[in-house]
XYZ file of N, CA and C in Angstrom:
306
model
N 108.187 17.491 157.888
C 107.465 17.153 156.676
C 107.284 15.649 156.578
N 106.093 15.272 156.203
C 105.825 13.858 155.962
C 105.121 13.734 154.616
N 105.157 12.552 154.081
C 104.458 12.292 152.823
C 103.713 10.982 152.954
N 102.540 10.932 152.379
C 101.771 9.692 152.313
C 101.421 9.454 150.857
N 101.509 8.198 150.471
C 101.208 7.821 149.097
C 100.190 6.696 149.135
N 99.015 6.949 148.613
C 97.979 5.926 148.580
C 97.528 5.685 147.149
N 97.074 4.474 146.941
C 96.441 4.142 145.675
C 95.006 4.649 145.771
N 94.557 5.352 144.764
C 93.213 5.923 144.782
C 92.167 4.830 144.982
N 91.234 5.093 145.871
C 90.145 4.158 146.138
C 88.820 4.855 145.856
N 88.164 4.518 144.756
C 86.865 5.136 144.485
C 85.821 4.582 145.448
N 85.085 5.464 146.092
C 84.094 5.026 147.075
C 82.720 4.893 146.432
N 81.907 3.971 146.966
C 80.557 3.801 146.422
C 79.809 5.133 146.376
N 79.158 5.360 145.254
C 78.418 6.600 145.053
C 79.172 7.616 144.216
N 80.498 7.470 144.117
C 81.265 8.409 143.298
C 81.116 8.030 141.825
N 81.233 9.002 140.936
C 81.091 8.697 139.507
C 82.078 7.629 139.018
N 83.326 7.691 139.478
C 84.298 6.694 139.031
C 83.928 5.306 139.536
N 83.485 5.218 140.789
C 83.069 3.921 141.325
C 81.933 3.345 140.480
N 80.929 4.150 140.204
C 79.784 3.678 139.426
C 80.229 3.191 138.049
N 81.151 3.917 137.435
C 81.636 3.545 136.101
C 82.358 2.203 136.132
N 83.307 2.041 137.054
C 84.073 0.793 137.056
C 83.261 -0.369 137.618
N 82.248 -0.084 138.446
C 81.359 -1.150 138.922
C 80.525 -1.687 137.754
N 80.024 -0.781 136.912
C 79.263 -1.212 135.726
C 80.122 -2.079 134.806
N 81.412 -1.786 134.779
C 82.328 -2.532 133.914
C 82.843 -3.807 134.577
N 82.413 -4.062 135.818
C 82.819 -5.283 136.514
C 84.254 -5.285 136.992
N 84.794 -4.094 137.303
C 86.197 -4.024 137.709
C 86.388 -3.703 139.186
N 85.326 -3.796 139.994
C 85.425 -3.637 141.447
C 85.536 -5.033 142.037
N 86.491 -5.224 142.948
C 86.743 -6.557 143.485
C 86.198 -6.781 144.888
N 85.603 -5.767 145.494
C 85.033 -5.935 146.827
C 83.862 -4.982 146.989
N 82.861 -5.426 147.715
C 81.719 -4.580 148.040
C 81.688 -4.270 149.535
N 82.681 -4.756 150.291
C 82.701 -4.576 151.747
C 83.307 -3.215 152.103
N 82.570 -2.438 152.895
C 83.031 -1.107 153.273
C 84.379 -1.135 153.980
N 84.630 -2.143 154.807
C 85.891 -2.163 155.557
C 87.109 -2.281 154.642
N 86.902 -2.706 153.408
C 88.011 -2.802 152.457
C 88.337 -1.469 151.794
N 87.435 -0.496 151.921
C 87.615 0.779 151.233
C 88.426 1.748 152.084
N 89.729 1.563 152.072
C 90.619 2.521 152.716
C 91.898 2.606 151.911
N 92.659 3.620 152.171
C 93.838 3.897 151.357
C 95.005 2.968 151.635
N 94.892 2.116 152.643
C 96.035 1.292 153.015
C 95.906 -0.154 152.568
N 94.764 -0.533 152.026
C 94.601 -1.885 151.491
C 95.130 -1.949 150.069
N 95.205 -3.166 149.565
C 95.527 -3.313 148.152
C 94.393 -2.701 147.337
N 94.676 -2.300 146.105
C 93.621 -1.717 145.271
C 92.424 -2.651 145.134
N 91.247 -2.059 145.085
C 90.008 -2.828 144.989
C 89.447 -2.842 143.576
N 90.223 -2.350 142.635
C 89.715 -2.253 141.274
C 90.876 -2.261 140.285
N 90.540 -2.506 139.044
C 91.486 -2.296 137.955
C 90.951 -1.126 137.147
N 91.825 -0.228 136.775
C 91.413 0.944 136.014
C 92.357 1.100 134.835
N 91.847 0.999 133.648
C 92.686 1.074 132.459
C 93.688 -0.068 132.454
N 94.931 0.253 132.185
C 95.973 -0.767 132.127
C 96.596 -1.037 133.496
N 96.211 -0.260 134.507
C 96.799 -0.434 135.838
C 96.360 -1.751 136.450
N 97.272 -2.479 136.983
C 96.999 -3.746 137.652
C 97.416 -3.613 139.116
N 96.921 -4.532 139.944
C 97.261 -4.504 141.370
C 98.762 -4.359 141.589
N 99.515 -5.243 140.992
C 100.956 -5.278 141.246
C 101.622 -3.960 140.860
N 101.284 -3.427 139.721
C 101.883 -2.178 139.275
C 101.542 -1.031 140.217
N 100.282 -0.924 140.633
C 99.885 0.158 141.534
C 100.618 0.058 142.870
N 100.738 -1.155 143.402
C 101.422 -1.326 144.678
C 102.917 -1.052 144.533
N 103.514 -1.472 143.433
C 104.932 -1.197 143.203
C 105.192 0.301 143.107
N 104.288 1.023 142.470
C 104.444 2.473 142.362
C 104.351 3.137 143.735
N 103.436 2.666 144.570
C 103.307 3.207 145.917
C 104.566 2.915 146.728
N 105.043 1.689 146.666
C 106.243 1.308 147.409
C 107.451 2.125 146.951
N 107.576 2.322 145.660
C 108.690 3.110 145.128
C 108.623 4.551 145.635
N 107.427 5.119 145.670
C 107.273 6.491 146.161
C 107.749 6.610 147.603
N 107.380 5.651 148.463
C 107.849 5.681 149.854
C 109.360 5.568 149.923
N 109.928 4.616 149.165
C 111.390 4.442 149.185
C 112.096 5.708 148.729
N 111.649 6.264 147.624
C 112.343 7.419 147.063
C 112.205 8.666 147.925
N 111.124 8.778 148.668
C 110.970 9.948 149.536
C 111.698 9.767 150.866
N 111.371 8.698 151.579
C 111.849 8.560 152.947
C 113.273 8.048 153.075
N 113.807 7.399 152.082
C 115.153 6.861 152.224
C 116.209 7.748 151.583
N 115.903 9.020 151.446
C 116.905 10.000 151.040
C 117.660 10.398 152.302
N 118.981 10.422 152.247
C 119.754 10.772 153.450
C 119.321 12.091 154.080
N 119.038 13.104 153.270
C 118.648 14.411 153.811
C 117.378 14.307 154.651
N 116.385 13.559 154.186
C 115.130 13.394 154.930
C 115.383 12.626 156.219
N 116.172 11.554 156.134
C 116.442 10.741 157.321
C 117.164 11.559 158.390
N 118.176 12.327 157.991
C 118.921 13.153 158.948
C 118.015 14.230 159.526
N 117.226 14.874 158.688
C 116.316 15.924 159.165
C 115.356 15.372 160.213
N 114.761 14.213 159.927
C 113.827 13.616 160.884
C 114.539 13.231 162.179
N 115.722 12.688 162.067
C 116.472 12.291 163.260
C 116.839 13.509 164.110
N 117.169 14.619 163.479
C 117.518 15.834 164.218
C 116.311 16.466 164.918
N 115.111 16.096 164.510
C 113.900 16.600 165.165
C 113.606 15.876 166.478
N 114.279 14.765 166.713
C 114.051 13.970 167.927
C 114.592 14.732 169.135
N 113.754 14.873 170.155
C 114.131 15.629 171.356
C 114.166 14.781 172.626
N 113.590 13.576 172.593
C 113.586 12.741 173.790
C 113.428 11.273 173.379
N 113.495 10.397 174.363
C 113.426 8.964 174.093
C 112.084 8.559 173.484
N 111.012 9.180 173.935
C 109.691 8.866 173.385
C 109.651 9.185 171.887
N 110.176 10.342 171.504
C 110.223 10.707 170.087
C 111.146 9.776 169.307
N 112.262 9.367 169.926
C 113.177 8.444 169.254
C 112.481 7.113 168.987
N 111.768 6.609 169.989
C 111.036 5.352 169.804
C 109.989 5.482 168.696
N 109.299 6.615 168.658
C 108.310 6.850 167.601
C 108.993 6.918 166.234
N 110.177 7.540 166.191
C 110.949 7.633 164.946
C 111.326 6.245 164.443
N 111.811 5.403 165.343
C 112.205 4.041 164.964
C 110.983 3.251 164.501
N 109.893 3.347 165.256
C 108.669 2.618 164.894
C 108.161 3.063 163.518
N 108.151 4.362 163.279
C 107.710 4.876 161.978
C 108.659 4.428 160.871
N 109.955 4.430 161.161
C 110.934 3.985 160.171
C 110.732 2.537 159.778
N 110.458 1.696 160.762
C 110.204 0.276 160.482
C 108.929 0.127 159.649
N 107.891 0.877 159.999
C 106.628 0.801 159.249
C 106.822 1.238 157.799
N 107.560 2.323 157.594
C 107.804 2.805 156.230
C 108.661 1.806 155.463
N 109.650 1.222 156.130
C 110.492 0.217 155.466
C 109.651 -0.974 155.021
N 108.768 -1.434 155.897
C 107.894 -2.556 155.531
C 106.975 -2.175 154.378
N 106.408 -0.979 154.451
C 105.498 -0.535 153.403
C 106.232 -0.412 152.070
N 107.475 0.032 152.116
C 108.209 0.256 150.873
C 108.626 -1.034 150.186
N 108.532 -2.156 150.901
C 108.828 -3.448 150.265
C 107.587 -4.329 150.205
N 106.433 -3.752 150.538
C 105.172 -4.472 150.369
C 104.798 -5.400 151.492
N 105.246 -5.137 152.712
C 104.915 -6.008 153.827
C 104.030 -5.333 154.860
N 103.467 -4.188 154.548
C 102.598 -3.488 155.500
C 101.274 -4.212 155.619
N 100.698 -4.144 156.806
C 99.395 -4.769 157.026
C 98.400 -3.731 157.474
């Protein structure tokens, strides 16, 4: 089992995008910025960049850093290649959970 947590990104042409664009709350018009792994490209209601990113980071920490999940994932490792992938994924999740993902 894996979990991914992204901040919602309204894409051009969607009703929400059109609404927040009219209100001047879209911060980028470049397509390459519209993905789930970048910082939020808009403000919606009271949500601010920092709060949305903190919520995402907390979700990763609370899911992946539970001992049961860590042990379960480690027990799924069957060879060195899988172990290396496990370590690499663990480092990526750790970075993401403290806001250092790129």
